[in-house]
Tab-separated table of C-alpha atoms in Angstrom:
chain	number	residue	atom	x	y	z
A	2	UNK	CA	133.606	90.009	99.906
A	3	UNK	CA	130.637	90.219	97.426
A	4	UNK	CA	128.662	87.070	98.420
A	5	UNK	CA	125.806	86.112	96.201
A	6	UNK	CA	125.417	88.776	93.365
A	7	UNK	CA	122.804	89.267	90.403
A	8	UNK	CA	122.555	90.774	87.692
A	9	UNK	CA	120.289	92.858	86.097
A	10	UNK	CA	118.196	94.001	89.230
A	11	UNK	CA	115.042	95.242	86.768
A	12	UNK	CA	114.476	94.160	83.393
A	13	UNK	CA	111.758	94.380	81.778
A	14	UNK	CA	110.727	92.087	78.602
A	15	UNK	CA	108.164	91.651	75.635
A	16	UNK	CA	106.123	88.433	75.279
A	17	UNK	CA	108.310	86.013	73.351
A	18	UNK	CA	111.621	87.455	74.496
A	19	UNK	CA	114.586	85.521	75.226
A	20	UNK	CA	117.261	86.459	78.364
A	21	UNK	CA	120.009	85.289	80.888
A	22	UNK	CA	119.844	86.103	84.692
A	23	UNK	CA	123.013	85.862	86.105
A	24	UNK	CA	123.945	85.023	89.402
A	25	UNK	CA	127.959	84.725	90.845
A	26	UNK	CA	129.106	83.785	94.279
A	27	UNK	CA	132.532	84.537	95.987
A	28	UNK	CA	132.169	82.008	99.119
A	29	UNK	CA	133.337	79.031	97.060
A	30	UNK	CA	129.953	76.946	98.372
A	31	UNK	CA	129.201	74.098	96.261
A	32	UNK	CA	125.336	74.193	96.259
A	33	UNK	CA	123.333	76.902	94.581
A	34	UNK	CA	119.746	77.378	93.578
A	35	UNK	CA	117.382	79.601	91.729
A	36	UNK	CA	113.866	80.293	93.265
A	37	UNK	CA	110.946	82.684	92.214
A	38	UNK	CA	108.739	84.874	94.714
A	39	UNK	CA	104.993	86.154	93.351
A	40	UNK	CA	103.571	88.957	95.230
A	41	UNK	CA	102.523	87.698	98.559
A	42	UNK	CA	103.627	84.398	98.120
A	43	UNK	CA	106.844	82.520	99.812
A	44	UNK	CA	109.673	81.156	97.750
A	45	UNK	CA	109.689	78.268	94.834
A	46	UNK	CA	112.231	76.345	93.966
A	47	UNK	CA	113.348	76.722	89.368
A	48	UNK	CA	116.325	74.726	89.950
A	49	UNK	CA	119.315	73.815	91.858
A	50	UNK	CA	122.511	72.839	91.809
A	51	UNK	CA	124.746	70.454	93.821
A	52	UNK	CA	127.993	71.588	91.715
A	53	UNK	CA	130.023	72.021	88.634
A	54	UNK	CA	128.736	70.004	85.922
A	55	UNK	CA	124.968	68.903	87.878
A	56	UNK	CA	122.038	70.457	87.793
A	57	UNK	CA	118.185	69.088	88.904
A	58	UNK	CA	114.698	70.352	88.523
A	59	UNK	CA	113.087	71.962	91.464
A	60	UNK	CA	109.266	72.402	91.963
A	61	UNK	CA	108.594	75.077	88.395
A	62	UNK	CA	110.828	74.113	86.564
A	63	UNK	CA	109.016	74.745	83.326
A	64	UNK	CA	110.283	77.621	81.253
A	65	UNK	CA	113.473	77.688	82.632
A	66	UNK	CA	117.022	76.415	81.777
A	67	UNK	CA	119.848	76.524	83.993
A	68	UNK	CA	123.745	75.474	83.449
A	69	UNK	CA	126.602	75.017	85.810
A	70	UNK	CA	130.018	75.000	84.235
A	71	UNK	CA	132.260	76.856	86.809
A	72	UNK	CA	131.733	76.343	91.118
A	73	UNK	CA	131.149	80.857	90.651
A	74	UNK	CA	128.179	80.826	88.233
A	75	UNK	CA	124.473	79.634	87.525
A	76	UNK	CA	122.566	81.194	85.051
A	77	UNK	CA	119.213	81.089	84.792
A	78	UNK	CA	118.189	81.266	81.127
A	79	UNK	CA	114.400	82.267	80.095
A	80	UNK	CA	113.835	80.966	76.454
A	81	UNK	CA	110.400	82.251	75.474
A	82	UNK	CA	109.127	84.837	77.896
A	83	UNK	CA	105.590	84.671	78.893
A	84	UNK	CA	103.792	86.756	81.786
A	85	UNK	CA	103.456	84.380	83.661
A	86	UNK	CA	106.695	84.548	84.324
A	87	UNK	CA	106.814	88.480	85.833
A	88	UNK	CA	108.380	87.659	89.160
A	89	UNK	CA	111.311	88.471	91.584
A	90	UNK	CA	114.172	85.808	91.040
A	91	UNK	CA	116.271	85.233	94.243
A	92	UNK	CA	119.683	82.974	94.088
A	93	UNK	CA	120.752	81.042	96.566
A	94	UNK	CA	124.214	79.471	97.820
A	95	UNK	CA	125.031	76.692	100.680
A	96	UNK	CA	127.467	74.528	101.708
A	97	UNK	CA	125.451	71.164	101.647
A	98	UNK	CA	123.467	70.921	105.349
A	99	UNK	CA	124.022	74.843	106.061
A	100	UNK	CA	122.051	77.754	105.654
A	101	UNK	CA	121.226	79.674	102.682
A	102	UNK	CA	122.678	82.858	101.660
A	103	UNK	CA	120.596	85.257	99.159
A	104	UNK	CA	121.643	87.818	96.392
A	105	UNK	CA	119.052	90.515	96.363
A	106	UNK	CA	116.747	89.604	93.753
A	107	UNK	CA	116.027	90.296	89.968
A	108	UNK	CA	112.658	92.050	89.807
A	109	UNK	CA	111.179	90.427	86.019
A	110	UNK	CA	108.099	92.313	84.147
A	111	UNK	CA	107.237	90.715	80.967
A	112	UNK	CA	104.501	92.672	78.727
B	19	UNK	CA	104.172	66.896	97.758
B	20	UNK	CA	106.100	68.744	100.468
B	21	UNK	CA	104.291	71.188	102.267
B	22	UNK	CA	105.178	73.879	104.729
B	23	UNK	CA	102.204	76.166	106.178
B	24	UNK	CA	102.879	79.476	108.252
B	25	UNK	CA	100.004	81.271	110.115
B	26	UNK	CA	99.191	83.980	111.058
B	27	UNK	CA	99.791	85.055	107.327
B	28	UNK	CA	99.736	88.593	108.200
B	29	UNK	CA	100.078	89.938	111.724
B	30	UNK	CA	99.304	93.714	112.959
B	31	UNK	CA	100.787	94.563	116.674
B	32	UNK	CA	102.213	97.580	118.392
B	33	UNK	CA	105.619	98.784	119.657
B	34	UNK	CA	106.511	96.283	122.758
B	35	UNK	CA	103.746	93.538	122.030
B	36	UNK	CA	105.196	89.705	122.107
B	37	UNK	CA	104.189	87.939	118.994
B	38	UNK	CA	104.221	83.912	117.885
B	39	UNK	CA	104.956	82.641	114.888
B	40	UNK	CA	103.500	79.549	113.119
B	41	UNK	CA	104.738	76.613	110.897
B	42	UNK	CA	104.075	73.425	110.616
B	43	UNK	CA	105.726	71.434	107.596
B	44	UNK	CA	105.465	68.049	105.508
B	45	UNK	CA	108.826	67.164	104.243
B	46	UNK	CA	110.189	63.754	103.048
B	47	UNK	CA	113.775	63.131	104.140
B	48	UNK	CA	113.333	66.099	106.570
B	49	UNK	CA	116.946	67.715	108.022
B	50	UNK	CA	116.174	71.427	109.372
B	51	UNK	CA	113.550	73.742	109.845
B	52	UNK	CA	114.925	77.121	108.953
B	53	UNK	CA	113.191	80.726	109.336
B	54	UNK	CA	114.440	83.824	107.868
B	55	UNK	CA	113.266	87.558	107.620
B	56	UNK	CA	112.683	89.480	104.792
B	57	UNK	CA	112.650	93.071	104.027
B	58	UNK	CA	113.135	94.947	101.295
B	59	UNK	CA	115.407	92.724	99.190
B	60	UNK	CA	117.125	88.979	100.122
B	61	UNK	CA	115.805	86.806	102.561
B	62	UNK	CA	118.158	86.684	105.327
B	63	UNK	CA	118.775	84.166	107.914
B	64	UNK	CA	117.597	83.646	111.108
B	65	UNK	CA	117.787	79.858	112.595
B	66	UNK	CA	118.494	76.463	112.048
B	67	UNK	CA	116.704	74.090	113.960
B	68	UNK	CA	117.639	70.401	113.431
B	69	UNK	CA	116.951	68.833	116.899
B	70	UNK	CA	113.379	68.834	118.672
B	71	UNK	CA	112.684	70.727	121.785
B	72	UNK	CA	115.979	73.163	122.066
B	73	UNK	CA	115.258	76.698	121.802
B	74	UNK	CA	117.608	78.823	119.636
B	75	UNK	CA	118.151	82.441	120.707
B	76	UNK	CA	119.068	85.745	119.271
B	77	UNK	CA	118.334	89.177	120.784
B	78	UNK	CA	114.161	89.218	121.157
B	79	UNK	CA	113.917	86.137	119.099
B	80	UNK	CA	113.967	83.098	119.798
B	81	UNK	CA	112.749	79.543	118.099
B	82	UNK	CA	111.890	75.776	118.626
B	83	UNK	CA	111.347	73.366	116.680
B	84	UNK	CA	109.079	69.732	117.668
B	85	UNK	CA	109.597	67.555	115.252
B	86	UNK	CA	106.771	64.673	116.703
B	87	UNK	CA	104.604	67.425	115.810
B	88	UNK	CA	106.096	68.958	112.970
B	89	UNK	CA	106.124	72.475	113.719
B	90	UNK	CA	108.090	75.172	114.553
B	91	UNK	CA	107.678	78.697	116.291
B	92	UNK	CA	109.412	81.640	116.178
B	93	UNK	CA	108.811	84.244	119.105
B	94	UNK	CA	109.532	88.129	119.127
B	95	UNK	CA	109.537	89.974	122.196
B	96	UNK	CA	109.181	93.586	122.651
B	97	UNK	CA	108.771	93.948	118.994
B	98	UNK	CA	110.194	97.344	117.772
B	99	UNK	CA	109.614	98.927	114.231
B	100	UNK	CA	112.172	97.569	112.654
B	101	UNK	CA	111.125	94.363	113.472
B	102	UNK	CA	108.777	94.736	110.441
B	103	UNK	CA	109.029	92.344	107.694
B	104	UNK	CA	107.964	89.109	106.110
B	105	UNK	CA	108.833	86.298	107.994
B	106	UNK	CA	109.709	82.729	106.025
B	107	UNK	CA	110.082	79.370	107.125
B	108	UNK	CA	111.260	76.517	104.996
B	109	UNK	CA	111.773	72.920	105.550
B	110	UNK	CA	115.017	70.897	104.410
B	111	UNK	CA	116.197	67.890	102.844
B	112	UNK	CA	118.463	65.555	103.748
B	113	UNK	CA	118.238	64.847	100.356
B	114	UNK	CA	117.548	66.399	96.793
B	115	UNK	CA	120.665	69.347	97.402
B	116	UNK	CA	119.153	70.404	100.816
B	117	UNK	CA	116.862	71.678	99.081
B	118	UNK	CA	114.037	74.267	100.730
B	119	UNK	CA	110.311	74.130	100.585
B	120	UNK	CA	108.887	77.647	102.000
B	121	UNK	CA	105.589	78.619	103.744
B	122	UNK	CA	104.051	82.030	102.161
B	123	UNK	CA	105.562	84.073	105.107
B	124	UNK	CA	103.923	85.939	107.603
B	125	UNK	CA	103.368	89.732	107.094
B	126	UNK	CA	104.538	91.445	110.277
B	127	UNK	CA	103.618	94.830	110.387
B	128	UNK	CA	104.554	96.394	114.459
B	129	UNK	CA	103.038	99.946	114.834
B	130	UNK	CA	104.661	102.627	117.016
């Protein structure tokens, strides 16, 4: 039982670069979410999703595209790359009400 | 704007030391206070707390939640090494995809 999974772990980008982060989930929960975590800093919400078909901004949203076709997957999609943007990217999956599970992370430097 | 504020932000104690924990939250449409420790990698969860006043327990730790007050705390006794980490709490929504609003963490570093 995989959980939450991610893919890549590390990338790194150039300024202006486009890419996908992917994130499955094997525990069938309808709710999952994408945050970002500076150095030092606590969690922030890109987007989330409540299932198939809906997604909904979350606090930095900007930059960012997300889609939700199948219950599994929720990409995260990075159009223009910017440095801003260097950060670890967590996903996250719930059953509505329940805790949050966690894949471990995509670690993002963009130069 | 939700809010959720955790002090101490970092914390420096020594093998068998008792430490609190800190956060107190602003959240519209406000479900569950949740706190979760992070290592290396994914945040992983510790507790729920929905109801005011009833302590949740695990091991060492243990939490409570008053929501007239709008805080939380989280308590570690006899802290060992491994007990080292970044600790997170995050406030919930009823609404909005139970969504989570997270403090910066506390920095717990416990020294042999």
């Amino acid at each position: 039982n995989a959980g939450v999974t991610q893919t890549p772990k590390f990338r790194i980008l150039k300024i202006g670069q486009s890419m996908t982060l992917q994130c499955t989930q094997d525990m069938n929960h309808n709710y999952m979410y994408w945050y970002r975590q500076d150095p030092g800093m606590g969690l922030k919400l890109i987007y989330y999703s409540v299932g198939a078909g809906i997604t909904d901004k979350g606090e930095v949203p900007n930059g960012y595209n997300v889609s939700r076709s199948t219950t599994e997957d929720f990409p995260l999609r990075l159009e223009l790359a910017a440095p801003s943007q260097t950060s670890v990217y967590f996903c996250a999956t719930s059953r509505g009400g329940q805790p949050q599970h966690f894949g471990d992370g995509t670690r993002l430097s963009i130069l | 704007e939700d809010k959720v504020v955790q002090s101490p932000l970092s914390l420096v104690v020594h093998e068998g030391d008792t430490v609190t924990l800190n956060c107190s939250y602003e959240v519209t449409n406000f479900r569950s206070l949740l706190w979760y420790k992070q290592e290396k990698k994914a945040p992983t969860f510790l507790f729920m707390l929905t109801s005011s006043g009833i302590e949740k327990k695990s091991g060492r730790l243990s939490s409570i939640l008053d929501k007239k007050e709008l805080f939380s705390i989280l308590n570690i006794t006899a802290t060992q090494t491994g007990d080292s980490a970044i600790y997170l709490c995050a406030g919930s929504k009823e609404t909005s995809g139970s969504r989570l609003t997270f403090g910066e963490g506390t920095q717990l570093t416990v020294n042999p």
